[in-house]
Amino acid sequence: MFRKAAVPTVSNGSYLQGQANGKLSSMDSGELAQEGKVVLKKKVTLLRGISIIIGTIIGAGIFISPKGILKNTGSVGMSLTLWTVCGILSLFGALCYAELGTCIKKSGGHYTYILEAFGPLPAFVRVWVELLIIRPAATAVISLAFGRYILEPFFMQCEIPELAIKLITAVGITLVMVLNSTSVSWSARIQMFLTFCKLVAILIIVVPGVIQLIKGETQHFKNAFAGNDASVMGLPLAFYSGMYAYSGWFYLNFVTEEVENPEKNIPLAICISMIIVTVGYVLTNVAYFTTISAGELLLSKAVAVTFAERLMGNFSLAVPVFVALSCFGSMNGGIFAVSRMFFVASREGHLPEILSMIHVRKHTPLPAVIVLHPLTMIMLFNGDLYSLLNFLSFARWLFIGLVVAGLIYLRYKRPDMPRPFKVPLFIPALFSFTCLFMVALSLYSDPVNTGIGFAITLTGIPAYYLFIVWDNKPKWFRKLLGK
């Protein structure tokens, strides 16, 4: 059923060579395919790349985060400013990843770039945190929104039972896992269709909002910066909500080995996607405030549904359906991309060997997909949406800031590395500083959730020495690791 993926590294006993000095082998999937190995095929075109990025970014964020951002910024004007700033900052981060993706042509995203720049220990900690916190929590957040919105039309007159939300959410998560285990092509096709649904959902909100502006409905924009002053402690949490809504621009880098002509298609897909998303997000928030006041938005449990009920009458029932499809697409894109990180980490000896196996007929990294299922279920039934958001954001943005700092380090460490796409140095410097500064500040803003994230991140250090460096492991321990 499974065949071991080609491993372009040589074992040295404790962990695989090629990672010991922080460098990955230059052998790509095309060369491996010529040797008759079972590999992940290059099936991601420019259009599919755009659909992966847009389809993963536009999920629950634009329908959940307006509330978190407004609460922590204190005014309509500041919240719209933060949406714009987060869009520009996300574009800067995406451009940095475009450079990394064109000069390091390996799948794995954050993990691969940290391994290349800083070596195996921080790379292992990154994939450890991704497996234990970031991906299960991120999938739980987006899937909870999926569950709430898909049930919304059936509970218009009453509160949706939390258990019902979590049960339908569990079904959605399982369906996404099955889809990604079955076919790469079908995952990509469904992602393209769902991306279209997402853009329709955005237009359903933006077009009536523009009509409202033309009618002169601007009362909620008067004295836009009046209200509660944004506190220094609230800004990191507002930043997390905004960057969460834009997160997804880095997922194409997780599947670099499956992208056709990555030197051209990765930068193009990233730039096109980020422009579309940023414009769409800012206009969506403007549309919300043409109809809903700041106070009403903070009281709303589903901002998009409240907006639709005010303006669209019976047609408002279509909005939660489109939003649910949008969330499903984001779940699908996230699982599709992150399973490749686990696949690459296993190939480099940092995760159990079974996770680098590929299904012989389906050509999918099936074990790397299904390993997330039990962890996501634990997160789903043991956390609420906003605490999960802060919980995962600390670890995620800490390592994204580190990755972009690694780009600067590689400019000096390996100046001769081919760089088909190169960004001005001030872009990675500004982006990495902002991420790391906000991460540090968040320890004061939400010490409980970010503190737990920080503590679990630190557990990666002893885990590295226990699972990777320790040579004289007992036989039963080696069997457990698949060695």
Short mmCIF file of C-alpha atoms in Angstrom, two decimals, residues 240-469:
data_model
loop_
_atom_site.label_atom_id
_atom_site.label_comp_id
_atom_site.label_asym_id
_atom_site.label_seq_id
_atom_site.Cartn_x
_atom_site.Cartn_y
_atom_site.Cartn_z
CA TYR A 240 -2.93 38.42 15.96
CA SER A 241 -6.59 38.64 14.86
CA GLY A 242 -5.64 40.61 11.72
CA MET A 243 -2.67 38.44 10.78
CA TYR A 244 -4.76 35.33 11.44
CA ALA A 245 -7.29 36.57 8.88
CA TYR A 246 -4.46 37.03 6.33
CA SER A 247 -2.55 33.88 7.28
CA GLY A 248 -2.21 31.40 4.45
CA TRP A 249 0.12 33.36 2.17
CA PHE A 250 2.96 30.98 3.17
CA TYR A 251 1.20 27.69 2.31
CA LEU A 252 2.34 27.48 -1.31
CA ASN A 253 5.92 27.22 0.01
CA PHE A 254 4.94 24.01 1.78
CA VAL A 255 4.41 22.28 -1.60
CA THR A 256 7.31 23.79 -3.58
CA GLU A 257 8.35 20.40 -5.01
CA GLU A 258 4.86 20.00 -6.52
CA VAL A 259 4.76 23.47 -8.17
CA GLU A 260 5.35 23.72 -11.92
CA ASN A 261 8.11 26.23 -12.73
CA PRO A 262 8.45 27.47 -9.11
CA GLU A 263 10.89 30.33 -9.98
CA LYS A 264 8.10 32.04 -11.90
CA ASN A 265 4.86 30.69 -10.44
CA ILE A 266 5.55 31.11 -6.70
CA PRO A 267 6.21 34.92 -6.79
CA LEU A 268 3.36 35.47 -9.29
CA ALA A 269 0.83 33.43 -7.31
CA ILE A 270 1.79 35.16 -4.04
CA CYS A 271 1.62 38.73 -5.43
CA ILE A 272 -1.68 38.23 -7.31
CA SER A 273 -3.29 36.53 -4.31
CA MET A 274 -2.22 39.12 -1.73
CA ILE A 275 -3.48 42.08 -3.79
CA ILE A 276 -6.89 40.41 -4.29
CA VAL A 277 -7.23 39.45 -0.61
CA THR A 278 -6.10 42.80 0.87
CA VAL A 279 -8.47 44.85 -1.31
CA GLY A 280 -11.31 42.40 -0.61
CA TYR A 281 -10.75 42.43 3.16
CA VAL A 282 -10.63 46.21 3.55
CA LEU A 283 -13.75 46.67 1.39
CA THR A 284 -15.57 43.95 3.37
CA ASN A 285 -14.87 45.75 6.65
CA VAL A 286 -15.98 49.07 5.18
CA ALA A 287 -19.18 47.30 4.04
CA TYR A 288 -19.83 45.98 7.57
CA PHE A 289 -19.65 49.48 9.05
CA THR A 290 -22.12 50.94 6.51
CA THR A 291 -24.84 48.89 8.21
CA ILE A 292 -23.59 47.80 11.65
CA SER A 293 -22.34 50.14 14.37
CA ALA A 294 -19.21 49.38 16.39
CA GLY A 295 -21.30 48.42 19.43
CA GLU A 296 -23.55 46.09 17.40
CA LEU A 297 -20.56 44.43 15.75
CA LEU A 298 -19.06 43.62 19.15
CA LEU A 299 -22.34 42.00 20.24
CA SER A 300 -22.73 39.94 17.04
CA LYS A 301 -21.75 36.26 17.11
CA ALA A 302 -21.65 36.04 13.31
CA VAL A 303 -20.86 39.43 11.75
CA ALA A 304 -21.50 38.41 8.13
CA VAL A 305 -24.89 36.90 9.02
CA THR A 306 -25.95 39.99 10.99
CA PHE A 307 -24.97 42.17 8.01
CA ALA A 308 -26.90 39.98 5.56
CA GLU A 309 -30.03 39.90 7.74
CA ARG A 310 -30.11 43.73 7.78
CA LEU A 311 -29.82 44.17 4.00
CA MET A 312 -30.85 41.02 2.14
CA GLY A 313 -33.97 39.60 3.76
CA ASN A 314 -34.55 35.95 2.85
CA PHE A 315 -31.43 35.86 0.65
CA SER A 316 -29.40 36.21 3.85
CA LEU A 317 -29.75 32.43 4.28
CA ALA A 318 -27.23 32.01 1.44
CA VAL A 319 -24.50 33.92 3.31
CA PRO A 320 -23.80 31.36 6.07
CA VAL A 321 -23.71 28.61 3.42
CA PHE A 322 -21.07 30.49 1.41
CA VAL A 323 -19.12 31.26 4.59
CA ALA A 324 -19.20 27.57 5.59
CA LEU A 325 -17.87 26.60 2.14
CA SER A 326 -15.19 29.28 2.57
CA CYS A 327 -14.13 27.74 5.90
CA PHE A 328 -14.11 24.25 4.38
CA GLY A 329 -11.76 25.46 1.63
CA SER A 330 -9.43 26.96 4.22
CA MET A 331 -9.39 23.66 6.15
CA ASN A 332 -8.65 21.77 2.92
CA GLY A 333 -5.79 24.08 1.87
CA GLY A 334 -4.20 24.05 5.32
CA ILE A 335 -4.20 20.24 5.63
CA PHE A 336 -2.96 19.84 2.03
CA ALA A 337 0.02 22.13 2.69
CA VAL A 338 1.03 21.24 6.25
CA SER A 339 1.00 17.48 5.62
CA ARG A 340 3.95 18.20 3.27
CA MET A 341 5.89 19.76 6.17
CA PHE A 342 5.49 16.56 8.19
CA PHE A 343 6.42 14.53 5.10
CA VAL A 344 9.67 16.50 4.63
CA ALA A 345 10.50 16.48 8.36
CA SER A 346 10.11 12.70 8.41
CA ARG A 347 12.27 12.42 5.29
CA GLU A 348 14.97 14.35 7.16
CA GLY A 349 14.72 12.06 10.21
CA HIS A 350 12.92 14.50 12.53
CA LEU A 351 9.59 12.63 12.68
CA PRO A 352 8.72 8.90 12.61
CA GLU A 353 9.62 7.24 9.32
CA ILE A 354 6.04 6.29 8.46
CA LEU A 355 5.14 9.97 7.89
CA SER A 356 7.44 10.10 4.83
CA MET A 357 5.63 7.26 3.08
CA ILE A 358 3.54 7.84 -0.05
CA HIS A 359 0.55 5.82 -1.19
CA VAL A 360 1.72 3.84 -4.24
CA ARG A 361 -1.41 4.35 -6.36
CA LYS A 362 -2.82 7.63 -5.03
CA HIS A 363 0.56 9.46 -4.71
CA THR A 364 -0.59 11.19 -1.50
CA PRO A 365 1.38 11.44 1.80
CA LEU A 366 -1.46 9.61 3.57
CA PRO A 367 0.19 9.01 6.99
CA ALA A 368 1.29 12.69 7.18
CA VAL A 369 -2.34 13.71 6.62
CA ILE A 370 -4.10 11.43 9.09
CA VAL A 371 -1.61 12.03 11.96
CA LEU A 372 -3.35 15.37 12.52
CA HIS A 373 -6.81 13.90 13.04
CA PRO A 374 -6.63 12.83 16.73
CA LEU A 375 -4.72 15.97 17.82
CA THR A 376 -7.24 18.23 16.08
CA MET A 377 -10.13 16.42 17.76
CA ILE A 378 -8.54 17.00 21.19
CA MET A 379 -8.22 20.74 20.45
CA LEU A 380 -11.78 20.86 19.10
CA PHE A 381 -13.43 19.46 22.22
CA ASN A 382 -11.18 21.21 24.74
CA GLY A 383 -10.98 24.88 23.76
CA ASP A 384 -12.98 27.95 22.74
CA LEU A 385 -12.33 29.83 19.53
CA TYR A 386 -10.62 33.01 20.78
CA SER A 387 -8.33 31.32 23.32
CA LEU A 388 -7.29 28.84 20.59
CA LEU A 389 -6.52 31.79 18.29
CA ASN A 390 -4.15 33.43 20.79
CA PHE A 391 -2.75 30.01 21.75
CA LEU A 392 -1.62 29.13 18.22
CA SER A 393 -0.66 32.67 17.14
CA PHE A 394 2.22 33.03 19.59
CA ALA A 395 4.08 29.97 18.28
CA ARG A 396 3.17 30.61 14.63
CA TRP A 397 4.41 34.22 14.47
CA LEU A 398 7.49 33.52 16.58
CA PHE A 399 8.75 31.06 13.98
CA ILE A 400 7.60 33.06 10.95
CA GLY A 401 9.62 36.00 12.33
CA LEU A 402 12.56 33.61 12.76
CA VAL A 403 12.21 32.31 9.18
CA VAL A 404 12.35 35.83 7.72
CA ALA A 405 15.31 36.69 9.98
CA GLY A 406 16.89 33.55 8.46
CA LEU A 407 16.47 35.08 4.99
CA ILE A 408 18.64 38.02 6.11
CA TYR A 409 21.15 35.60 7.66
CA LEU A 410 21.34 33.55 4.43
CA ARG A 411 22.08 36.73 2.43
CA TYR A 412 25.36 36.99 4.40
CA LYS A 413 26.03 33.31 5.08
CA ARG A 414 25.48 32.18 1.47
CA PRO A 415 25.72 35.22 -0.82
CA ASP A 416 26.33 33.05 -3.90
CA MET A 417 23.04 31.15 -3.56
CA PRO A 418 20.98 31.62 -6.78
CA ARG A 419 18.12 34.04 -6.08
CA PRO A 420 15.79 34.34 -9.12
CA PHE A 421 13.51 36.62 -7.04
CA LYS A 422 15.04 39.03 -4.51
CA VAL A 423 13.35 41.54 -2.19
CA PRO A 424 14.90 44.77 -0.80
CA LEU A 425 16.54 44.13 2.58
CA PHE A 426 14.29 46.56 4.48
CA ILE A 427 11.23 44.33 3.81
CA PRO A 428 12.46 41.21 5.71
CA ALA A 429 14.02 43.46 8.40
CA LEU A 430 10.73 45.31 9.06
CA PHE A 431 8.61 42.16 8.88
CA SER A 432 10.74 40.02 11.22
CA PHE A 433 11.11 42.87 13.75
CA THR A 434 7.33 43.46 13.81
CA CYS A 435 6.55 39.75 14.30
CA LEU A 436 9.09 39.23 17.08
CA PHE A 437 8.13 42.50 18.83
CA MET A 438 4.42 41.62 18.83
CA VAL A 439 5.19 38.09 20.03
CA ALA A 440 7.20 39.47 22.98
CA LEU A 441 4.46 41.99 23.81
CA SER A 442 1.75 39.30 23.71
CA LEU A 443 3.34 37.56 26.71
CA TYR A 444 2.11 40.56 28.74
CA SER A 445 -1.24 40.93 26.91
CA ASP A 446 -2.43 37.34 27.31
CA PRO A 447 0.06 35.62 29.63
CA VAL A 448 -2.00 32.44 30.12
CA ASN A 449 -2.57 31.31 26.51
CA THR A 450 0.70 32.67 25.10
CA GLY A 451 2.55 31.34 28.15
CA ILE A 452 1.20 27.84 27.51
CA GLY A 453 2.25 28.15 23.86
CA PHE A 454 5.72 29.29 24.93
CA ALA A 455 6.07 26.40 27.43
CA ILE A 456 5.08 23.79 24.84
CA THR A 457 7.53 25.37 22.38
CA LEU A 458 10.35 24.94 24.92
CA THR A 459 9.51 21.23 25.32
CA GLY A 460 10.83 20.79 21.77
CA ILE A 461 14.42 21.20 23.04
CA PRO A 462 14.53 18.15 25.37
CA ALA A 463 12.40 16.24 22.81
CA TYR A 464 15.10 16.88 20.17
CA TYR A 465 17.83 15.39 22.35
CA LEU A 466 15.61 12.47 23.42
CA PHE A 467 14.27 11.47 19.98
CA ILE A 468 16.99 12.64 17.58
CA VAL A 469 20.41 12.96 19.23
#
